[in-house]
Amino acid sequence: MSGDDDWWTSSNEAVLVSLVTPTDAGVKTLDTFHPEYTNNVFGEKEQIFGYKGLRINLQYNASDMLPNLKVSWKKKYQPTADEEALDINEVLSEFLPEVAFQKQSDFETRLKSLPKNWTPPGTLVNSFNNKHGDFEVYSGKITDPAVKQLLNRVQILVPFFVDGGTPIDLEDPDAERWTLYFLYNKREFAYHFAGYCTLYKYYPLQVPTETESKTPTDTPSFSLDGDFDLDNLPCRTRISQFIIIPPFQQKGLGSRLYSIIYQQYLKHEPTIELTVEDPNEAFDDMRDLADLAFLSKQPEFQALKIDTSIEIPDEGKAPNNIVDQEAWETCRKKFKIVPRQFARVLEMYLMSQLPASVRPGLDIPQDEEEEDTGRSKGKGKEKALPKPTAEDEHMYRLWMMLVKRRLYVHNRDALGQLELKERREELAKVFAGVEFDYARLLIKAEQQGKLAAADAASETEKEPPATPSAANGKRKLDEVEQAEEAAGASSKKARVESGSD
Ligand SMILES: CC(=O)SCCNC(=O)CCNC(=O)[C@H](O)C(C)(C)COP(=O)(O)OP(=O)(O)OC[C@H]1O[C@@H](n2cnc3c(N)ncnc32)[C@H](O)[C@@H]1OP(=O)(O)O
């Protein structure tokens, strides 16, 4: 290494993604954005050696996402026996199709030759409009060459926007297990790519992850008799990668795409559960809010209530029937949600149903010691609220026990290594974090409900009769991290609750 910092450039800054559209004079730039991460492409330090004034412009035709790479610099380091400037094309050739390296003039010619009536690959499964425009969702299998081609063009967005994210191996012999959903903004004369999601099918004989159901009865029986079609085999479907590109973020489109995909798989008979691989914090929030918005409108879910007739024991284990377990499991299976996610959304919903006098708000907990003696101090607006009655207190304590019981079970390995007093304290800390997070999410849910209502005012939705074609970073206030922190996060502690499901 030269040690001359002037020859180093931040790869996050050097890379610029541009969305372009053809014009008579060449191309017009519609939007630009930088990647959030480049460590999986240019190395951990996200620095490129050997250039001054380096610009790596990755242009995309906004509709079919045909890529074109333009690399320019003011000065390039003269190679020595020890070091030379990084070969940027070589690095990026691992992530981009060959077509990305064609001459700018060829790129422009190809753009102009794209038929005026071009439509996105796959099958149209849903369309909607809101104040941000008209949108269409297309779905197809990776075995469809047009779907595969689009995926191959945009896959570099995964390492660019998902921490630790890696592209799908397109030569995977199990490629037919991948299904894709593309979100497109439909303009008057063109479609503009807005985001996509990849989903992978797991079959029942594969060992489920920690957060998936493990009981054999979860898997419907099936037979291999007659004309056997793999697409009809019961499966778990896992959301693997989910990206809304920056110009389309913060417009409710991610939530919308997730909800559309979820509804597709609710109708998709072979899918017994829709799961998510390594969700990050932003995705978790989006999914929690979308699941809560949907489930809280379902009568079976609304019927799941805290049984206030249950007496709280002075000592020993928390009761396991605070909410009717059979109704819970029936409802969970019906809505194809993995146990942990279902429990979280139900806990959140039940929290929103607590009497105002005891319902937790966003006040910062002041004293973690107190929780075992009663309500947490994570409550808000206490001055304006009525004094809680004994029934209110009882209901809150049952809710707290419901949450703590789940947290204890999930974090048993780490908590089990602690002395009883310490264990109680740590569980109380994890609980306080979860309670605070639920309060935050419920406030967001309210805000999002208003935004969605405003969108809906200008919206008409039409859903074509279609079924699914075949049918990494992580949580902030999550019990996983909290428990790990609580337990000292040392290597001897087992990871107590998988972040992925
Ligand atoms: C499984 C995995 O792949 S995990 C990785 C997930 N992907 C990534 O992290 C890649 C980079 N990021 C993204 O692709 C996107 O930001 C996503 C997928 C995380 C979220 O997509 P978005 O379209 O931005 O989500 P959406 O707009 O629905 O919600 C984001 C925010 O907009 C708000 N919002 C929701 N609805 C609306 C609406 N109708 N109008 C305006 N804003 C809205 C939400 O409340 C939310 O607010 P917050 O930022 O305070 O949390």
Coordinates of C-alpha atoms and ligand atoms in Angstrom, one line a residue:
M1 CA 0.0 0.0 0.0
S2 CA 1.2 3.5 -0.8
G3 CA -0.2 5.1 2.3
D4 CA -1.1 8.0 0.1
D5 CA -4.7 8.6 1.1
D6 CA -5.2 10.9 -1.9
W7 CA -5.5 7.8 -4.1
W8 CA -8.4 6.4 -2.1
T9 CA -12.0 7.1 -2.9
S10 CA -15.1 6.1 -0.9
S11 CA -16.9 3.6 -3.1
N12 CA -20.3 4.6 -1.6
E13 CA -19.7 8.1 -3.0
A14 CA -18.0 7.1 -6.2
V15 CA -20.9 4.9 -7.3
L16 CA -23.9 6.7 -8.6
V17 CA -27.0 4.8 -9.9
S18 CA -28.9 6.8 -12.6
L19 CA -32.3 6.0 -14.0
V20 CA -32.5 7.3 -17.5
T21 CA -34.9 7.4 -20.4
P22 CA -34.2 7.8 -24.1
T23 CA -34.6 11.1 -25.9
D24 CA -33.9 12.3 -29.4
A25 CA -30.5 13.6 -28.3
G26 CA -29.5 10.6 -26.3
V27 CA -30.6 9.9 -22.7
K28 CA -32.2 12.0 -20.1
T29 CA -31.6 11.3 -16.4
L30 CA -34.8 10.9 -14.3
D31 CA -33.2 10.2 -10.9
T32 CA -29.9 9.4 -9.3
F33 CA -29.0 7.8 -6.0
H34 CA -25.9 6.4 -4.2
P35 CA -25.7 2.9 -2.8
E36 CA -26.0 2.5 1.0
Y37 CA -23.4 -0.3 1.1
T38 CA -20.6 -1.3 -1.1
N39 CA -18.6 -3.6 1.2
N40 CA -19.8 -6.7 -0.5
V41 CA -18.6 -5.3 -3.8
F42 CA -15.5 -3.3 -3.1
G43 CA -14.4 -4.7 0.3
E44 CA -15.1 -4.1 4.0
K45 CA -13.6 -0.6 4.0
E46 CA -15.7 0.6 1.1
Q47 CA -12.7 2.3 -0.4
I48 CA -11.3 2.1 -3.9
F49 CA -7.6 2.5 -4.6
G50 CA -5.9 4.2 -7.5
Y51 CA -8.0 7.1 -8.7
K52 CA -8.6 10.8 -8.3
G53 CA -12.0 12.2 -9.3
L54 CA -13.4 8.8 -9.7
R55 CA -17.0 8.4 -10.9
I56 CA -18.7 5.1 -11.4
N57 CA -22.0 5.8 -13.1
L58 CA -24.3 2.8 -13.3
Q59 CA -27.1 3.9 -15.7
Y60 CA -30.3 2.0 -16.0
N61 CA -33.0 2.4 -18.5
A62 CA -35.9 3.2 -16.2
S63 CA -38.2 0.7 -17.8
D64 CA -36.5 -2.6 -18.7
M65 CA -33.5 -1.8 -16.4
L66 CA -30.9 -2.4 -19.2
P67 CA -27.7 -1.4 -17.4
N68 CA -24.7 0.6 -18.7
L69 CA -21.6 1.3 -16.8
K70 CA -19.7 4.6 -17.2
V71 CA -16.4 4.8 -15.3
S72 CA -14.4 8.0 -15.4
W73 CA -11.6 9.6 -13.4
K74 CA -9.3 12.6 -13.5
K75 CA -6.1 10.8 -12.6
K76 CA -5.2 7.1 -12.4
Y77 CA -2.4 5.7 -10.3
Q78 CA 0.6 4.5 -12.3
P79 CA 1.1 0.9 -11.5
T80 CA 4.2 -0.1 -9.5
A81 CA 5.7 -3.5 -8.7
D82 CA 3.6 -3.5 -5.5
E83 CA 0.3 -2.0 -6.3
E84 CA -2.0 -0.8 -9.1
A85 CA -5.4 0.9 -9.4
L86 CA -8.4 -1.4 -8.8
D87 CA -9.8 -2.8 -12.0
I88 CA -13.4 -1.5 -11.5
N89 CA -14.9 -3.2 -14.6
E90 CA -13.4 -6.5 -13.4
V91 CA -14.9 -6.2 -9.9
L92 CA -18.3 -5.2 -11.3
S93 CA -18.4 -7.9 -13.9
E94 CA -19.1 -10.3 -11.1
F95 CA -22.3 -8.4 -10.3
L96 CA -23.5 -7.1 -13.7
P97 CA -24.4 -8.8 -16.9
E98 CA -22.1 -8.5 -19.8
V99 CA -24.5 -6.1 -21.6
A100 CA -23.7 -3.4 -18.9
F101 CA -20.2 -3.0 -20.4
Q102 CA -21.2 -2.1 -23.9
K103 CA -20.4 1.3 -25.4
Q104 CA -22.6 4.3 -24.5
S105 CA -23.7 4.7 -28.1
D106 CA -24.8 1.0 -28.3
F107 CA -26.7 1.5 -25.0
E108 CA -28.5 4.5 -26.4
T109 CA -29.3 2.7 -29.6
R110 CA -30.8 -0.3 -27.7
L111 CA -32.8 2.0 -25.5
K112 CA -34.4 3.6 -28.6
S113 CA -35.2 0.2 -30.1
L114 CA -37.2 -0.9 -27.1
P115 CA -40.8 -1.3 -28.4
K116 CA -43.2 1.4 -27.3
N117 CA -45.6 -1.2 -26.0
W118 CA -43.0 -2.9 -23.8
T119 CA -44.5 -4.3 -20.6
P120 CA -42.7 -5.8 -17.6
P121 CA -41.9 -9.5 -17.6
G122 CA -44.2 -12.0 -15.8
T123 CA -47.9 -11.9 -15.2
L124 CA -49.8 -8.9 -14.0
V125 CA -51.2 -9.8 -10.5
N126 CA -52.3 -6.5 -9.1
S127 CA -52.6 -2.9 -10.0
F128 CA -53.5 0.2 -7.9
N129 CA -53.2 3.9 -8.0
N130 CA -52.6 6.5 -5.3
K131 CA -51.4 10.0 -5.0
H132 CA -48.0 8.9 -6.1
G133 CA -49.2 7.4 -9.4
D134 CA -50.4 4.2 -11.0
F135 CA -48.6 1.0 -10.1
E136 CA -48.6 -2.5 -11.3
V137 CA -47.2 -5.7 -9.8
Y138 CA -45.9 -8.5 -12.0
S139 CA -45.0 -11.9 -10.9
G140 CA -43.0 -14.7 -12.6
K141 CA -40.7 -17.6 -12.0
I142 CA -37.0 -17.3 -12.4
T143 CA -37.2 -20.0 -15.1
D144 CA -39.0 -17.4 -17.3
P145 CA -36.0 -16.0 -19.3
A146 CA -37.5 -12.5 -19.3
V147 CA -37.9 -12.6 -15.5
K148 CA -34.4 -14.0 -15.1
Q149 CA -32.9 -11.3 -17.4
L150 CA -34.5 -8.5 -15.3
L151 CA -33.3 -10.1 -12.1
N152 CA -29.8 -10.4 -13.5
R153 CA -29.8 -6.7 -14.4
V154 CA -31.0 -5.4 -11.0
Q155 CA -29.4 -7.9 -8.6
I156 CA -26.5 -5.6 -7.8
L157 CA -29.1 -3.5 -5.9
V158 CA -29.0 -6.2 -3.2
P159 CA -25.4 -5.7 -2.0
F160 CA -26.0 -1.9 -2.6
F161 CA -29.1 -1.7 -0.3
V162 CA -29.2 -4.7 2.0
D163 CA -26.5 -4.9 4.6
G164 CA -24.7 -8.2 4.0
G165 CA -27.0 -9.0 1.0
T166 CA -25.8 -11.2 -1.8
P167 CA -27.4 -11.8 -5.2
I168 CA -29.2 -15.1 -6.0
D169 CA -27.2 -17.7 -7.9
L170 CA -29.0 -17.7 -11.2
E171 CA -27.4 -21.0 -12.1
D172 CA -28.9 -22.7 -9.0
P173 CA -30.2 -26.1 -10.0
D174 CA -33.3 -25.4 -7.8
A175 CA -33.9 -22.2 -9.7
E176 CA -37.6 -23.1 -10.4
R177 CA -38.2 -22.6 -6.7
W178 CA -37.7 -18.8 -7.0
T179 CA -40.7 -16.6 -7.7
L180 CA -40.3 -12.9 -8.3
Y181 CA -42.6 -9.9 -7.9
F182 CA -41.8 -6.7 -9.7
L183 CA -43.3 -3.3 -8.8
Y184 CA -43.7 -0.9 -11.7
N185 CA -44.9 2.6 -11.9
K186 CA -47.0 2.9 -14.9
R187 CA -46.6 6.3 -16.7
E188 CA -48.5 7.5 -19.8
F189 CA -45.9 6.2 -22.2
A190 CA -43.7 3.9 -20.2
Y191 CA -43.3 1.6 -17.2
H192 CA -40.7 2.6 -14.6
F193 CA -39.2 0.0 -12.3
A194 CA -39.8 0.7 -8.6
G195 CA -38.7 -2.4 -6.8
Y196 CA -38.9 -6.2 -6.5
C197 CA -39.1 -9.1 -4.2
T198 CA -37.8 -12.6 -4.5
L199 CA -39.4 -15.6 -2.8
Y200 CA -38.1 -19.2 -2.3
K201 CA -40.1 -22.4 -1.7
Y202 CA -39.1 -24.8 1.0
Y203 CA -40.6 -28.3 1.1
P204 CA -41.8 -29.9 4.3
L205 CA -39.1 -32.5 4.7
Q206 CA -36.6 -29.7 5.1
V207 CA -35.8 -28.8 8.7
P208 CA -37.6 -25.6 9.5
T209 CA -35.8 -22.7 11.2
E210 CA -36.2 -21.9 14.9
T211 CA -39.2 -19.6 14.3
E212 CA -41.1 -21.9 12.0
S213 CA -43.5 -24.5 13.2
K214 CA -41.9 -27.9 13.9
T215 CA -44.8 -30.1 14.7
P216 CA -45.5 -32.7 11.9
T217 CA -49.2 -31.9 12.1
D218 CA -48.4 -28.5 10.6
T219 CA -47.8 -30.0 7.3
P220 CA -50.9 -31.1 5.4
S221 CA -50.8 -34.6 4.1
F222 CA -50.1 -35.1 0.4
S223 CA -49.8 -38.0 -2.0
L224 CA -47.4 -38.6 -4.8
D225 CA -50.0 -40.7 -6.7
G226 CA -51.1 -39.9 -10.3
D227 CA -49.8 -36.9 -12.2
F228 CA -47.6 -35.4 -9.7
D229 CA -47.0 -31.6 -9.9
L230 CA -44.2 -30.2 -7.7
D231 CA -46.1 -26.9 -7.6
N232 CA -48.8 -28.6 -5.6
L233 CA -46.5 -29.9 -2.9
P234 CA -47.1 -28.2 0.5
C235 CA -44.4 -25.7 1.1
R236 CA -43.2 -22.8 3.2
T237 CA -42.6 -19.7 1.0
R238 CA -39.9 -17.4 2.2
I239 CA -39.4 -13.8 1.2
S240 CA -35.7 -13.6 0.5
Q241 CA -34.9 -10.1 -0.9
F242 CA -37.2 -7.1 -0.9
I243 CA -36.2 -3.8 -2.3
I244 CA -38.0 -0.5 -3.2
I245 CA -35.5 1.7 -5.0
P246 CA -34.8 5.1 -3.3
P247 CA -37.0 7.3 -5.6
F248 CA -40.0 5.2 -4.6
Q249 CA -39.3 4.8 -0.9
Q250 CA -41.3 6.4 1.9
K251 CA -44.5 6.4 -0.2
G252 CA -46.2 3.4 1.3
L253 CA -45.2 1.3 -1.7
G254 CA -43.1 -1.3 0.3
S255 CA -46.0 -1.9 2.6
R256 CA -48.3 -2.2 -0.4
L257 CA -46.1 -4.7 -2.2
Y258 CA -45.6 -6.8 0.9
S259 CA -49.4 -6.9 1.5
I260 CA -50.1 -7.8 -2.1
I261 CA -47.6 -10.6 -1.9
Y262 CA -49.0 -11.8 1.4
Q263 CA -52.5 -11.9 0.0
Q264 CA -51.3 -13.8 -3.0
Y265 CA -49.8 -16.5 -0.7
L266 CA -52.9 -16.6 1.6
K267 CA -54.7 -17.8 -1.5
H268 CA -52.0 -20.1 -2.6
E269 CA -53.0 -23.5 -1.2
P270 CA -49.6 -25.3 -1.1
T271 CA -48.1 -22.5 1.0
I272 CA -48.6 -23.3 4.7
E273 CA -46.5 -20.4 6.0
L274 CA -45.1 -17.2 4.5
T275 CA -41.7 -16.6 6.2
V276 CA -39.0 -13.9 5.8
E277 CA -35.3 -14.5 5.6
D278 CA -33.1 -12.2 7.7
P279 CA -35.4 -9.2 7.8
N280 CA -33.7 -5.9 8.7
E281 CA -35.2 -3.3 11.0
A282 CA -36.9 -1.3 8.3
F283 CA -38.5 -4.4 6.8
D284 CA -39.5 -5.6 10.3
D285 CA -41.4 -2.4 10.9
M286 CA -43.0 -2.5 7.5
R287 CA -44.1 -6.1 8.0
D288 CA -45.3 -5.6 11.7
L289 CA -47.5 -2.7 10.6
A290 CA -48.8 -4.5 7.5
D291 CA -49.6 -7.6 9.5
L292 CA -51.2 -5.7 12.3
A293 CA -53.3 -3.6 9.9
F294 CA -54.6 -6.8 8.2
L295 CA -55.0 -9.1 11.2
S296 CA -56.7 -6.5 13.4
K297 CA -59.6 -6.5 10.9
Q298 CA -60.1 -10.3 11.0
P299 CA -62.9 -11.5 13.3
E300 CA -60.9 -14.6 14.3
F301 CA -58.0 -12.4 15.4
Q302 CA -60.2 -9.9 17.1
A303 CA -61.7 -12.8 19.1
L304 CA -58.3 -13.6 20.7
K305 CA -58.6 -11.9 24.0
I306 CA -56.9 -11.9 27.4
D307 CA -58.8 -14.2 29.7
T308 CA -59.2 -11.9 32.7
S309 CA -60.7 -14.7 34.9
I310 CA -57.3 -16.2 35.2
E311 CA -55.7 -15.7 38.6
I312 CA -52.1 -14.7 38.8
P313 CA -50.0 -17.1 40.9
D314 CA -47.7 -15.6 43.6
E315 CA -44.8 -17.9 42.6
G316 CA -43.8 -20.2 39.8
K317 CA -44.5 -20.3 36.1
A318 CA -46.8 -17.9 34.3
P319 CA -50.1 -19.4 33.2
N320 CA -50.0 -20.7 29.6
N321 CA -53.7 -20.1 28.9
I322 CA -53.9 -16.3 29.1
V323 CA -55.1 -16.4 25.5
D324 CA -57.0 -19.5 24.3
Q325 CA -54.2 -21.6 22.8
E326 CA -56.3 -23.6 20.4
A327 CA -58.0 -20.5 18.9
W328 CA -54.6 -18.9 18.7
E329 CA -53.1 -21.7 16.8
T330 CA -56.1 -22.1 14.5
C331 CA -56.0 -18.4 13.7
R332 CA -52.2 -18.4 13.2
K333 CA -52.4 -21.3 10.7
K334 CA -55.3 -19.8 8.9
F335 CA -53.3 -16.7 8.3
K336 CA -50.1 -18.6 7.5
I337 CA -47.9 -16.5 9.8
V338 CA -44.9 -18.0 11.6
P339 CA -45.3 -18.4 15.4
R340 CA -43.0 -15.7 16.6
Q341 CA -44.4 -13.0 14.2
F342 CA -48.0 -14.0 15.0
A343 CA -47.3 -13.8 18.7
R344 CA -45.7 -10.4 18.3
V345 CA -48.5 -8.9 16.3
L346 CA -51.1 -10.4 18.7
E347 CA -49.2 -9.0 21.7
M348 CA -49.2 -5.6 20.0
Y349 CA -52.8 -5.8 19.2
L350 CA -53.7 -6.9 22.8
M351 CA -51.6 -4.0 24.1
S352 CA -53.7 -1.6 22.0
Q353 CA -56.8 -3.1 23.6
L354 CA -55.7 -2.5 27.2
P355 CA -57.6 0.1 29.2
A356 CA -56.1 3.6 28.6
S357 CA -55.2 3.8 32.3
V358 CA -52.6 1.0 31.9
R359 CA -51.8 1.0 28.2
P360 CA -48.1 1.6 27.8
G361 CA -47.0 4.7 25.9
L362 CA -43.6 6.0 24.9
D363 CA -42.4 7.4 28.2
I364 CA -38.8 6.2 28.7
P365 CA -38.8 3.5 31.5
Q366 CA -37.1 5.1 34.5
D367 CA -36.7 2.2 36.8
E368 CA -36.3 -1.3 35.5
E369 CA -36.5 -2.7 39.0
E370 CA -40.1 -2.0 39.5
E371 CA -41.7 -4.1 36.8
D372 CA -42.1 -7.3 38.7
T373 CA -44.2 -5.5 41.3
G374 CA -46.7 -4.3 38.8
R375 CA -47.0 -2.2 35.7
S376 CA -44.1 -0.9 33.8
K377 CA -43.3 2.8 33.8
G378 CA -43.3 2.6 30.0
K379 CA -46.7 4.2 30.1
G380 CA -47.5 7.6 28.7
K381 CA -49.7 10.6 29.4
E382 CA -50.1 9.4 33.0
K383 CA -51.2 12.8 34.2
A384 CA -54.2 13.0 31.9
L385 CA -55.3 9.4 32.4
P386 CA -57.8 8.0 34.9
K387 CA -56.4 6.1 37.9
P388 CA -56.2 2.4 37.0
T389 CA -58.8 0.1 38.7
A390 CA -57.8 -3.2 40.2
E391 CA -59.3 -4.9 37.0
D392 CA -57.2 -2.6 34.8
E393 CA -54.0 -3.6 36.8
H394 CA -54.9 -7.2 36.6
M395 CA -55.4 -7.1 32.8
Y396 CA -52.1 -5.3 32.4
R397 CA -50.3 -7.9 34.5
L398 CA -51.8 -10.7 32.5
W399 CA -50.7 -9.1 29.3
M400 CA -47.2 -8.6 30.7
M401 CA -47.1 -12.3 31.7
L402 CA -48.1 -13.3 28.3
V403 CA -45.3 -11.4 26.7
K404 CA -42.7 -12.4 29.3
R405 CA -43.6 -16.0 29.0
R406 CA -42.8 -15.9 25.2
L407 CA -39.7 -13.9 25.8
Y408 CA -38.5 -16.4 28.4
V409 CA -39.1 -19.4 26.2
H410 CA -37.3 -17.7 23.2
N411 CA -34.4 -16.6 25.3
R412 CA -34.2 -19.6 27.6
D413 CA -30.7 -20.6 26.7
A414 CA -29.2 -17.3 27.6
L415 CA -31.4 -16.5 30.5
G416 CA -31.0 -20.1 31.9
Q417 CA -27.3 -19.3 32.5
L418 CA -28.1 -16.6 35.0
E419 CA -29.0 -16.7 38.7
L420 CA -32.7 -16.3 39.4
K421 CA -32.5 -12.7 40.5
E422 CA -30.3 -11.7 37.6
R423 CA -32.6 -13.7 35.2
R424 CA -35.6 -11.7 36.5
E425 CA -33.9 -8.5 36.0
E426 CA -32.7 -9.3 32.5
L427 CA -36.1 -10.6 31.5
A428 CA -37.6 -7.3 32.8
K429 CA -35.1 -5.4 30.7
V430 CA -36.0 -7.3 27.5
F431 CA -39.7 -6.9 28.3
A432 CA -39.3 -3.2 28.8
G433 CA -37.6 -2.9 25.4
V434 CA -40.3 -4.9 23.7
E435 CA -43.1 -2.9 25.4
F436 CA -41.5 0.3 24.3
D437 CA -41.1 -1.0 20.7
Y438 CA -44.8 -2.0 20.6
A439 CA -45.8 1.5 21.8
R440 CA -43.6 3.0 19.1
L441 CA -45.2 0.7 16.4
L442 CA -48.7 1.4 17.6
I443 CA -48.2 5.1 17.2
K444 CA -46.8 4.5 13.7
A445 CA -49.7 2.3 12.9
E446 CA -52.0 5.1 13.7
Q447 CA -50.0 7.6 11.6
Q448 CA -49.8 5.1 8.7
G449 CA -53.5 4.4 8.9
K450 CA -54.1 8.1 8.3
L451 CA -51.6 8.2 5.4
A452 CA -53.2 5.1 3.8
A453 CA -56.7 6.7 4.2
A454 CA -55.4 9.8 2.4
D455 CA -54.0 7.6 -0.3
A456 CA -57.2 5.6 -0.6
A457 CA -59.2 8.7 -1.1
S458 CA -57.5 9.1 -4.5
E459 CA -57.3 5.4 -5.3
T460 CA -59.1 2.7 -7.2
E461 CA -57.8 -0.8 -6.9
K462 CA -58.3 -3.6 -9.4
E463 CA -57.0 -7.1 -8.9
P464 CA -56.9 -9.5 -11.8
P465 CA -57.9 -13.0 -11.0
A466 CA -54.4 -14.5 -10.5
T467 CA -52.6 -16.8 -8.1
P468 CA -48.9 -16.9 -7.5
S469 CA -47.2 -18.3 -10.5
A470 CA -46.0 -21.3 -8.6
A471 CA -47.1 -22.0 -6.7
N472 CA -29.2 -9.0 6.3
G473 CA -28.2 -5.6 9.7
K474 CA -31.2 -6.3 12.0
R475 CA -33.7 -5.3 14.7
K476 CA -33.2 -2.3 16.9
L477 CA -35.3 -2.8 20.0
D478 CA -35.5 -6.5 19.4
E479 CA -35.7 -9.1 22.1
V480 CA -32.8 -10.9 20.3
E481 CA -30.4 -8.1 20.7
Q482 CA -31.6 -7.2 24.1
A483 CA -31.3 -10.7 25.4
E484 CA -27.8 -10.9 23.9
E485 CA -26.8 -7.7 25.4
A486 CA -28.4 -8.6 28.6
A487 CA -26.6 -11.9 28.7
G488 CA -23.3 -10.1 28.0
A489 CA -23.3 -11.0 24.3
S490 CA -20.3 -13.2 24.8
S491 CA -19.5 -15.9 22.4
K492 CA -20.5 -18.6 24.9
K493 CA -24.0 -17.4 24.8
A494 CA -26.2 -19.0 22.2
R495 CA -28.0 -16.8 19.7
V496 CA -31.3 -17.0 21.5
E497 CA -33.8 -16.1 18.9
S498 CA -33.2 -16.2 15.2
G499 CA -33.6 -12.9 13.5
S500 CA -34.9 -14.7 10.4
D501 CA -38.0 -16.6 9.9
Ligands
LIG1 C1 -36.1 -9.5 3.7 C2 -35.3 -8.4 3.2 O1 -35.0 -8.2 2.1 S1 -34.8 -7.3 4.5 C3 -34.2 -5.9 3.5 C4 -35.2 -4.9 3.2 N1 -34.8 -4.1 2.1 C5 -33.9 -3.0 2.3 O2 -33.6 -2.6 3.4 C6 -33.5 -2.3 1.1 C7 -33.5 -0.8 1.1 N2 -34.8 -0.3 1.6 C8 -36.0 -0.5 1.0 O3 -36.1 -1.2 0.0 C9 -37.2 0.1 1.5 O4 -36.9 1.2 2.3 C10 -38.1 -0.8 2.4 C11 -38.5 -2.1 1.7 C12 -37.3 -1.2 3.7 C13 -39.3 -0.1 2.8 O5 -40.0 0.3 1.6 P1 -40.8 1.7 1.6 O6 -41.6 1.7 0.3 O7 -39.9 2.8 1.8 O8 -41.8 1.5 2.8 P2 -43.1 2.3 3.1 O9 -43.2 3.6 2.3 O10 -44.3 1.4 3.0 O11 -42.8 2.6 4.6 C14 -41.7 3.5 4.9 C15 -42.1 4.7 5.7 O12 -43.1 5.4 4.9 C16 -44.3 5.6 5.8 N3 -45.5 5.4 5.0 C17 -46.3 4.3 5.0 N4 -47.3 4.5 4.2 C18 -47.2 5.6 3.6 C19 -48.0 6.4 2.7 N5 -49.1 5.8 2.2 N6 -47.5 7.5 2.3 C20 -46.4 8.0 2.8 N7 -45.6 7.4 3.7 C21 -46.0 6.2 4.1 C22 -44.2 4.5 6.8 O13 -44.9 4.9 8.0 C23 -42.7 4.4 7.0 O14 -42.3 5.4 7.9 P3 -40.9 5.3 8.7 O15 -39.8 5.6 7.7 O16 -41.1 6.3 9.8 O17 -40.9 3.9 9.3

